[in-house]
XYZ file of C-alpha atoms in Angstrom:
586
model
C -12.511 -2.997 -58.854
C -13.111 -6.353 -56.915
C -9.391 -6.524 -55.813
C -9.570 -2.594 -54.684
C -12.771 -2.960 -52.457
C -11.252 -5.911 -50.822
C -8.596 -4.018 -49.729
C -9.521 -0.950 -49.062
C -11.919 -2.932 -46.383
C -8.973 -4.353 -44.829
C -8.223 -2.996 -40.905
C -6.139 0.023 -40.842
C -4.626 0.787 -37.197
C -5.191 4.340 -36.107
C -3.357 3.940 -32.580
C -0.200 2.816 -34.602
C -0.864 4.298 -37.941
C 1.953 4.132 -40.933
C 4.157 6.869 -40.890
C 7.188 8.616 -38.827
C 5.080 8.220 -35.655
C 5.209 5.252 -35.966
C 9.013 5.165 -36.588
C 10.533 7.612 -34.682
C 10.599 9.155 -31.212
C 13.193 11.347 -31.255
C 15.221 10.766 -34.351
C 18.363 10.011 -32.477
C 19.445 6.538 -33.971
C 20.910 5.687 -37.481
C 17.440 4.480 -39.125
C 16.925 8.813 -38.824
C 18.539 8.599 -42.134
C 15.587 6.691 -43.636
C 13.285 9.107 -42.778
C 10.646 9.271 -46.045
C 12.171 6.351 -47.803
C 10.135 4.083 -45.598
C 6.544 2.977 -47.369
C 4.017 0.388 -45.742
C 3.012 -2.683 -48.021
C 0.856 -5.678 -46.650
C 2.167 -9.221 -47.313
C -0.085 -9.752 -50.432
C 1.656 -7.247 -51.949
C 4.948 -8.389 -50.922
C 4.943 -12.355 -52.072
C 2.828 -14.404 -54.038
C 1.516 -16.755 -51.113
C 1.970 -15.111 -47.638
C 2.115 -17.295 -44.456
C 2.584 -16.882 -41.002
C 5.644 -19.625 -40.522
C 7.698 -21.450 -42.912
C 6.750 -25.172 -43.377
C 10.615 -25.544 -43.105
C 10.947 -24.330 -39.359
C 14.447 -23.427 -39.724
C 13.680 -21.026 -42.378
C 11.571 -19.487 -39.244
C 14.452 -18.072 -37.402
C 14.396 -14.094 -37.261
C 17.084 -12.077 -39.531
C 17.875 -8.805 -38.718
C 17.325 -5.591 -40.429
C 18.430 -2.196 -40.279
C 16.876 -1.816 -36.934
C 18.882 -2.181 -34.155
C 16.833 -4.986 -32.711
C 19.285 -7.711 -31.968
C 18.050 -8.802 -28.469
C 14.322 -9.237 -29.022
C 15.008 -11.382 -31.715
C 17.335 -13.409 -29.518
C 14.832 -13.682 -27.740
C 12.158 -14.517 -30.199
C 14.056 -18.133 -30.734
C 12.639 -19.208 -27.309
C 8.915 -18.917 -29.273
C 10.601 -21.559 -31.754
C 11.263 -24.054 -29.396
C 7.941 -23.540 -27.641
C 4.331 -24.139 -28.626
C 2.849 -23.703 -26.105
C 4.096 -20.331 -25.665
C 4.361 -19.191 -29.154
C 0.723 -19.961 -28.553
C 0.398 -17.592 -25.210
C 2.175 -14.683 -27.362
C 0.660 -15.002 -31.134
C -2.829 -16.965 -30.323
C -4.287 -19.169 -32.986
C -7.252 -19.184 -34.697
C -6.248 -15.068 -36.504
C -7.681 -15.754 -40.671
C -4.625 -15.571 -42.820
C -3.708 -14.331 -46.186
C -6.618 -15.904 -48.683
C -8.609 -17.581 -45.614
C -12.529 -16.647 -44.780
C -12.718 -14.049 -42.112
C -8.785 -12.466 -42.592
C -9.114 -8.862 -41.958
C -5.382 -7.296 -42.036
C -5.497 -7.062 -37.926
C -3.496 -9.489 -35.891
C -3.643 -9.783 -32.605
C 0.023 -10.836 -30.370
C 0.010 -11.269 -26.465
C 3.411 -9.327 -24.144
C 4.006 -9.617 -20.523
C 4.076 -6.743 -19.058
C 4.690 -5.570 -15.124
C 2.702 -8.559 -13.764
C -0.155 -9.788 -16.713
C -0.541 -10.460 -20.285
C -1.427 -7.467 -21.994
C -3.324 -7.611 -26.503
C -1.231 -5.195 -28.705
C -3.513 -5.521 -32.046
C -2.044 -4.265 -35.108
C -2.896 -4.024 -39.337
C -0.569 -6.095 -41.896
C 0.909 -3.080 -43.584
C 5.134 -3.203 -43.086
C 7.454 -0.774 -42.916
C 9.636 -1.434 -46.484
C 11.988 0.391 -48.802
C 11.800 -0.603 -52.307
C 9.146 -2.596 -51.859
C 11.070 -4.763 -49.222
C 10.950 -4.945 -46.153
C 13.723 -3.876 -43.867
C 13.328 -4.742 -40.839
C 13.390 -7.791 -38.691
C 11.993 -10.904 -41.276
C 12.035 -14.553 -41.272
C 14.702 -16.009 -43.213
C 11.590 -17.366 -45.619
C 10.860 -14.257 -47.946
C 6.950 -15.554 -47.566
C 7.091 -16.143 -43.655
C 5.849 -12.837 -41.347
C 5.431 -13.854 -37.945
C 8.716 -12.363 -37.159
C 7.790 -9.230 -38.421
C 4.426 -8.659 -37.421
C 5.380 -9.301 -33.772
C 7.996 -6.976 -34.435
C 5.328 -4.318 -35.217
C 3.520 -5.374 -32.223
C 6.826 -5.128 -30.052
C 7.535 -1.615 -31.774
C 3.542 -0.246 -30.923
C 3.819 -1.457 -26.919
C 6.837 0.740 -26.987
C 5.891 3.358 -28.940
C 7.936 3.035 -31.899
C 10.083 1.011 -33.955
C 12.757 3.326 -32.310
C 12.373 2.681 -29.346
C 13.358 -0.774 -29.635
C 16.774 0.589 -31.124
C 19.441 -1.212 -28.097
C 18.022 -3.094 -24.960
C 18.938 -6.392 -23.110
C 17.852 -10.118 -23.983
C 16.697 -10.583 -21.129
C 13.998 -7.662 -20.818
C 12.903 -8.953 -24.041
C 12.130 -13.006 -22.927
C 10.640 -12.291 -19.868
C 8.393 -10.067 -21.783
C 7.372 -12.942 -24.567
C 7.605 -15.613 -21.302
C 6.304 -14.155 -18.464
C 9.397 -15.596 -16.606
C 12.833 -15.074 -15.153
C 16.204 -15.056 -16.227
C 19.499 -14.809 -15.534
C 22.985 -12.834 -16.682
C 26.141 -13.939 -16.190
C 29.135 -10.976 -16.323
C 32.033 -12.456 -17.963
C 34.219 -9.439 -17.691
C 34.354 -6.790 -14.490
C 31.510 -8.229 -12.556
C 30.573 -6.036 -9.375
C 32.312 -3.275 -10.762
C 29.674 -0.862 -10.380
C 29.074 -2.572 -6.983
C 32.857 -1.328 -6.001
C 31.801 1.962 -7.306
C 28.993 2.310 -4.885
C 31.062 1.200 -1.860
C 29.643 -2.358 -0.928
C 30.955 -5.391 -0.232
C 31.934 -7.431 -3.389
C 30.769 -10.214 -4.173
C 33.040 -12.833 -6.518
C 31.827 -13.143 -9.904
C 30.068 -16.592 -10.528
C 31.285 -18.643 -12.785
C 29.226 -20.144 -15.954
C 29.176 -23.741 -16.674
C 26.570 -24.584 -19.157
C 26.682 -28.240 -18.384
C 25.264 -27.542 -14.476
C 22.361 -25.598 -16.124
C 19.179 -28.093 -16.218
C 16.951 -28.081 -18.839
C 17.721 -25.096 -21.128
C 19.734 -27.005 -23.179
C 16.388 -28.618 -24.191
C 13.828 -25.745 -22.749
C 15.611 -22.623 -22.050
C 16.909 -19.750 -24.005
C 20.977 -18.713 -23.941
C 21.938 -15.840 -25.836
C 25.861 -14.507 -25.623
C 26.156 -10.450 -25.947
C 29.509 -8.236 -27.164
C 29.855 -5.020 -25.762
C 32.897 -3.648 -27.083
C 36.676 -4.011 -27.328
C 39.801 -2.636 -26.525
C 41.052 -3.009 -29.946
C 37.727 -1.776 -31.409
C 34.777 -4.199 -33.184
C 35.690 -7.595 -32.965
C 34.280 -9.639 -35.829
C 31.184 -10.772 -33.475
C 30.064 -6.784 -33.844
C 29.917 -4.005 -30.628
C 27.039 -4.102 -28.594
C 25.708 -6.687 -30.223
C 23.757 -9.791 -29.715
C 23.803 -13.795 -30.876
C 21.841 -17.187 -29.611
C 23.616 -19.956 -28.727
C 21.526 -22.679 -30.239
C 22.780 -25.680 -28.946
C 25.768 -27.157 -27.434
C 27.875 -30.564 -27.743
C 30.492 -32.047 -26.534
C 32.733 -34.082 -28.956
C 36.359 -36.433 -28.772
C 39.094 -35.242 -30.942
C 41.050 -38.578 -32.238
C 43.912 -37.693 -30.143
C 41.178 -38.506 -26.902
C 40.617 -34.502 -26.000
C 37.265 -32.904 -25.304
C 36.119 -30.188 -26.777
C 32.793 -28.624 -26.194
C 31.406 -27.181 -28.949
C 28.836 -24.385 -28.931
C 26.589 -23.350 -32.784
C 25.935 -19.929 -32.408
C 23.570 -18.361 -34.615
C 24.719 -14.399 -35.948
C 20.635 -12.317 -36.403
C 22.713 -10.492 -39.480
C 21.510 -14.139 -40.838
C 25.810 -14.616 -41.818
C 28.572 -15.849 -40.824
C 30.844 -13.658 -38.848
C 33.865 -15.963 -37.150
C 36.647 -16.300 -38.188
C 38.315 -18.520 -35.447
C 39.738 -22.310 -35.177
C 36.087 -23.752 -36.175
C 35.021 -21.844 -38.964
C 33.456 -23.718 -41.831
C 36.547 -24.676 -43.288
C 39.430 -24.494 -40.603
C 41.988 -27.045 -40.021
C 40.956 -28.346 -36.947
C 37.896 -30.125 -38.089
C 40.671 -32.758 -39.460
C 41.186 -33.576 -35.418
C 38.042 -34.679 -34.979
C 36.253 -37.727 -37.075
C 35.336 -36.976 -40.464
C 31.572 -38.633 -39.684
C 31.009 -36.342 -37.003
C 32.847 -32.840 -38.666
C 30.484 -33.269 -41.599
C 27.237 -34.104 -39.066
C 27.784 -31.584 -37.079
C 28.988 -28.799 -39.838
C 25.399 -30.018 -41.212
C 22.905 -28.512 -38.970
C 24.518 -24.986 -39.359
C 22.046 -22.847 -41.020
C 22.302 -19.339 -42.793
C 24.090 -17.655 -40.353
C 25.392 -20.020 -38.072
C 28.588 -21.121 -36.874
C 30.295 -23.223 -34.322
C 33.416 -22.484 -31.503
C 34.407 -23.073 -28.887
C 33.714 -22.678 -25.655
C 36.371 -21.508 -23.660
C 37.504 -19.812 -27.511
C 33.397 -17.817 -27.092
C 33.841 -16.743 -23.607
C 36.807 -15.203 -24.213
C 35.308 -13.187 -26.835
C 32.086 -11.845 -25.536
C 31.288 -10.087 -22.271
C 27.603 -11.419 -20.975
C 25.737 -14.350 -20.782
C 21.788 -14.183 -20.337
C 19.916 -17.569 -20.020
C 16.007 -18.024 -19.641
C 14.865 -20.376 -17.587
C 12.711 -23.262 -19.332
C 8.486 -23.264 -18.973
C 7.098 -26.071 -19.027
C 4.445 -26.584 -21.583
C 1.583 -26.140 -18.672
C 2.982 -22.708 -18.270
C 5.123 -23.365 -14.786
C 8.619 -21.967 -14.364
C 11.867 -24.925 -14.519
C 13.959 -24.177 -12.354
C 17.871 -24.145 -13.980
C 19.543 -25.304 -11.137
C 18.000 -28.367 -10.257
C 15.694 -28.991 -12.974
C 12.630 -28.540 -10.873
C 9.217 -26.957 -11.875
C 8.322 -24.207 -9.214
C 4.468 -24.487 -9.548
C 3.859 -21.589 -6.912
C 3.501 -18.066 -7.365
C 3.149 -14.928 -5.947
C 3.359 -11.417 -6.735
C 2.652 -8.076 -4.977
C 2.651 -4.723 -6.167
C 4.570 -1.320 -4.165
C 6.991 1.332 -4.931
C 9.322 3.795 -3.640
C 8.357 6.955 -2.547
C 10.870 10.032 -1.825
C 10.471 10.812 2.176
C 8.611 8.201 2.856
C 9.549 4.420 1.334
C 12.632 5.428 -0.646
C 15.244 4.749 1.949
C 18.390 2.891 -0.016
C 20.854 0.430 0.724
C 21.895 -0.616 3.397
C 24.673 1.709 3.876
C 22.212 4.191 4.840
C 20.332 4.720 8.283
C 16.988 4.613 6.133
C 16.940 1.696 4.819
C 14.183 0.419 7.423
C 11.947 2.361 6.100
C 12.106 0.597 2.429
C 8.720 -1.383 1.567
C 8.675 -4.555 4.265
C 6.919 -7.942 2.700
C 6.029 -10.638 4.702
C 7.179 -14.207 3.092
C 5.724 -17.297 4.196
C 6.722 -20.740 3.636
C 5.137 -23.622 4.258
C 7.517 -26.331 3.707
C 11.063 -26.182 3.278
C 11.890 -26.361 -0.908
C 13.132 -23.886 -3.775
C 13.189 -20.140 -4.093
C 13.206 -17.803 -6.520
C 12.529 -14.139 -5.992
C 12.779 -11.509 -8.317
C 12.331 -7.835 -7.761
C 11.097 -5.766 -10.989
C 11.149 -1.977 -11.618
C 8.578 -0.402 -13.789
C 10.674 1.632 -16.390
C 7.728 4.183 -17.103
C 8.842 6.142 -20.022
C 9.352 2.985 -23.007
C 5.689 2.488 -22.850
C 3.501 4.246 -24.876
C 0.128 5.421 -24.592
C -1.409 2.713 -25.909
C 0.024 0.397 -23.138
C -0.673 2.590 -20.755
C -3.728 2.704 -22.532
C -4.684 -0.726 -21.732
C -7.616 -2.163 -18.917
C -5.659 -5.422 -17.879
C -2.250 -4.167 -17.081
C -1.871 -1.792 -13.810
C 1.011 1.387 -14.448
C 2.222 3.716 -11.563
C 0.126 6.617 -10.956
C 1.120 9.675 -13.191
C 3.691 11.530 -11.537
C 6.299 10.713 -8.740
C 7.001 7.238 -10.074
C 8.186 6.763 -13.649
C 11.548 7.529 -14.773
C 13.894 7.423 -17.811
C 16.381 5.338 -16.652
C 16.551 2.158 -14.252
C 17.339 2.855 -10.737
C 19.969 0.802 -9.050
C 17.794 -2.038 -6.808
C 18.678 -5.142 -4.554
C 16.814 -7.265 -2.203
C 17.611 -8.967 0.327
C 15.902 -11.267 2.953
C 16.182 -12.273 6.621
C 14.585 -15.542 8.091
C 12.471 -14.132 11.737
C 9.911 -14.971 14.064
C 7.212 -12.979 13.421
C 6.241 -13.750 16.826
C 9.070 -11.958 18.309
C 9.650 -9.601 15.688
C 11.539 -6.361 16.177
C 13.028 -4.780 12.966
C 15.559 -2.887 14.590
C 17.075 -6.146 15.790
C 16.627 -8.126 12.595
C 18.209 -5.537 10.202
C 21.595 -5.396 12.731
C 21.972 -8.987 10.912
C 23.684 -10.879 7.814
C 20.144 -11.036 5.637
C 19.443 -14.589 4.770
C 19.687 -13.821 0.974
C 20.734 -11.254 -0.973
C 20.970 -10.002 -5.132
C 24.440 -9.667 -5.748
C 24.558 -6.192 -5.974
C 22.447 -3.585 -6.561
C 22.150 -3.539 -10.233
C 20.539 -1.069 -13.123
C 18.786 -3.729 -14.406
C 14.938 -3.380 -15.122
C 14.834 -7.326 -12.726
C 17.181 -8.644 -10.501
C 16.382 -12.068 -8.377
C 17.863 -13.685 -5.278
C 17.610 -17.750 -5.179
C 17.564 -19.664 -1.999
C 16.728 -23.030 -0.395
C 14.146 -21.689 2.090
C 12.973 -23.385 5.107
C 9.342 -23.064 6.324
C 8.413 -19.873 8.085
C 8.268 -16.282 7.506
C 10.640 -14.325 5.942
C 11.260 -10.871 5.422
C 11.635 -9.548 2.499
C 13.158 -5.734 1.912
C 13.629 -4.017 -1.700
C 15.430 -0.964 -2.228
C 17.752 1.099 -4.466
C 20.896 1.686 -3.842
C 20.636 5.859 -3.549
C 18.073 7.063 -0.714
C 15.270 9.457 -1.932
C 15.451 7.532 -5.570
C 11.607 7.054 -6.546
C 10.000 3.799 -8.404
C 7.736 1.141 -8.686
C 8.274 -2.654 -8.450
C 6.890 -5.881 -8.682
C 8.112 -8.601 -6.274
C 7.558 -11.775 -8.146
C 8.051 -15.639 -5.957
C 8.195 -18.986 -7.742
C 8.806 -21.677 -5.475
C 8.384 -25.581 -4.779
C 5.955 -25.239 -2.058
C 3.325 -23.039 -1.015
C 4.601 -19.348 -0.271
C 2.121 -16.768 1.075
C 3.314 -12.977 0.011
C 1.991 -10.346 1.377
C 2.766 -6.277 2.629
C 3.942 -5.533 5.802
C 1.706 -3.220 7.594
C 2.542 -0.115 8.488
C 2.203 4.158 8.128
C 0.720 5.039 4.177
C 2.441 7.261 2.285
C 2.091 10.517 2.398
C -0.461 12.981 0.716
C 1.077 14.161 -2.625
C 0.685 17.140 -2.504
C 3.306 17.621 0.286
C 5.394 14.769 -0.173
C 8.715 16.706 1.495
C 6.636 18.436 4.756
C 7.029 17.727 8.317
C 4.731 15.251 9.709
C 3.796 15.473 13.198
C 2.297 11.941 14.619
C -0.139 11.723 17.878
C -1.415 8.192 19.094
C -4.177 8.237 21.935
C -4.791 4.288 23.703
C -8.404 4.070 24.851
C -10.666 1.534 25.150
C -14.042 0.145 24.805
C -15.937 -0.429 27.821
C -19.270 -2.369 28.206
C -21.482 -0.441 29.999
C -19.904 3.466 29.649
C -17.916 3.176 26.168
C -18.601 0.225 23.922
C -21.589 2.570 22.178
C -21.290 0.017 18.788
C -22.360 1.442 15.383
C -24.470 4.762 14.284
C -27.614 2.587 13.873
C -27.121 2.305 18.026
C -28.927 5.156 20.598
C -25.993 4.085 22.195
C -22.996 5.272 19.401
C -22.510 8.622 21.159
C -21.495 6.725 24.225
C -18.099 5.560 21.846
C -15.026 7.457 23.455
C -14.207 10.823 21.495
C -11.406 12.895 20.351
C -11.174 16.252 19.660
C -8.835 16.963 16.757
C -7.127 20.782 16.094
C -5.532 20.796 12.781
C -3.778 24.112 11.597
C -4.816 25.523 8.245
C -1.796 26.673 6.435
C -0.616 26.840 2.541
C -3.214 24.495 1.080
C -5.505 21.929 2.432
C -4.476 20.221 5.503
C -3.424 17.085 5.503
C -4.336 14.476 8.115
C -3.810 10.611 7.989
C -6.293 8.573 11.014
C -5.607 4.663 12.091
C -7.565 3.021 14.680
C -5.626 0.049 15.629
C -7.039 -2.925 18.249
C -5.200 -5.123 20.089
C -6.341 -8.010 20.713
C -5.855 -11.636 19.524
C -6.544 -12.688 16.181
C -9.717 -15.146 17.105
C -11.036 -11.515 18.933
C -10.884 -9.321 16.437
C -13.585 -6.776 16.249
C -15.188 -5.248 13.428
C -13.909 -1.527 13.952
C -13.927 1.733 12.191
C -14.207 5.695 13.145
C -16.357 8.743 12.010
C -14.595 12.547 11.645
C -16.872 15.318 12.007
C -16.362 18.960 11.136
C -17.517 20.806 13.919
C -16.570 24.351 15.101
C -13.982 25.415 18.264
C -16.742 25.618 20.448
C -18.995 22.823 20.126
C -18.180 20.523 23.185
C -18.723 16.932 23.701
C -22.328 16.630 21.930
C -20.565 17.371 18.377
C -21.296 14.569 17.024
C -24.832 15.511 15.575
C -23.182 17.156 13.428
C -22.909 16.010 9.620
C -20.165 13.824 8.718
C -17.001 15.643 6.862
C -14.624 12.493 6.538
C -15.732 8.795 7.149
């Protein structure tokens, strides 16, 4: 009786209840066949002594269930390597099972569009036949993976929305950092189809990546093979746990990679399989030591053999214990960062790629580099449909306004940079020159990144979609070894939402304030009526008239005055003295 009362007082999350609404979104994935079979059980009802983490760290790795979220589980590996990130995502001090203050609730954090977002869930977990049916730890008594997966599912709206994704996206959500992807097959294929210049595909050399072996994260993905599913599966992601160079008995050098399959079972029948004859080519002590490192679901494979089988490699930039991004090219920390939001709006700022004459209408940003150094620039687009109503209601994360810039699919995005002299800046002449740095292509990705070693001075950044008129919101981020400043290039504001596709007439009128005749000051002064006055006639058509007025002063920055203007609604018969009427718009 006492236990029932205690159980009844445990937290129950009404925003993500134990039912089909939390499991499914549209019933289009293979897990939909389990509708009605899933029950929701708390950890203390699954095992006798539940814990968050396993005593043996090797048993804390994630094991995939019936949900196709291997991409997310591969990203989770970074948390086991980095205590700072684990504490960031799963804050400490939360009462666990059997501890004083335990309420059956746990809080997690995910990085979303520039902010860390808090997600709270109860610990009722989906089970089939009293066993966890989705992701879980190798240890049956550890629950950090299952709870983290539930929080991530809540963020996205349902477990079903975690079916299929990119390791790179999950890594960014768990670290707030950057990733890079190497496409090993048909690199640039999309770009050629769009008609842009093809850039040679990058060669992946793991040994050249700084800090990744110890502090970064590496994952490899298999898409599909012409002959059907390979031994590694189809559309499957695996984790690269480590790599090492070994010398054979004949004096040859071999690089071996230890791979972990989220399925939790070995799936490799290549030369370096567990009992393969090729192990005899190594010193017996070396062979024994390497094989002893493998856990459940892990195997060794030669680098060349693996790269021939996989389609893509994803590398997550290391994050230091102080939360600083570390370059995978130089190994240096990039302690300075800036970010700014923007959006592409059809008819105003969705100019498309450089193939279009409207390219210059895209959003533009000043990047000021204070001293020479390494700079990484990331362009991240917002994919609104994957966010649940919960995440859109968070007060500490900004999302695009409803309607207009949220799309089901990613746009093909790219980023270009020009070195400029700001005082003598001319947009047309600048765009006629080749950029000093660019992303490799416009890609249908959530995030693209460019890297450059920049000298001091101003640089112009222009993010763009490939297609003209394609709408989306985005976040521009800069990480650098030296201080930088990122700001918006001022320009005309977006057209009013009620008429985004209308024709806009533009009028400009010069004027000046002259002491003694037309410098009347603000409305606080009796002389306010001396200021220049301009009649403005608006022809009313269907709907409300849309007018945008800007007042700009021309003088050196040190001589700028506080300025403003007022708009008064007057009858057509009222002359220049009409300023005495009430203010219509300030």
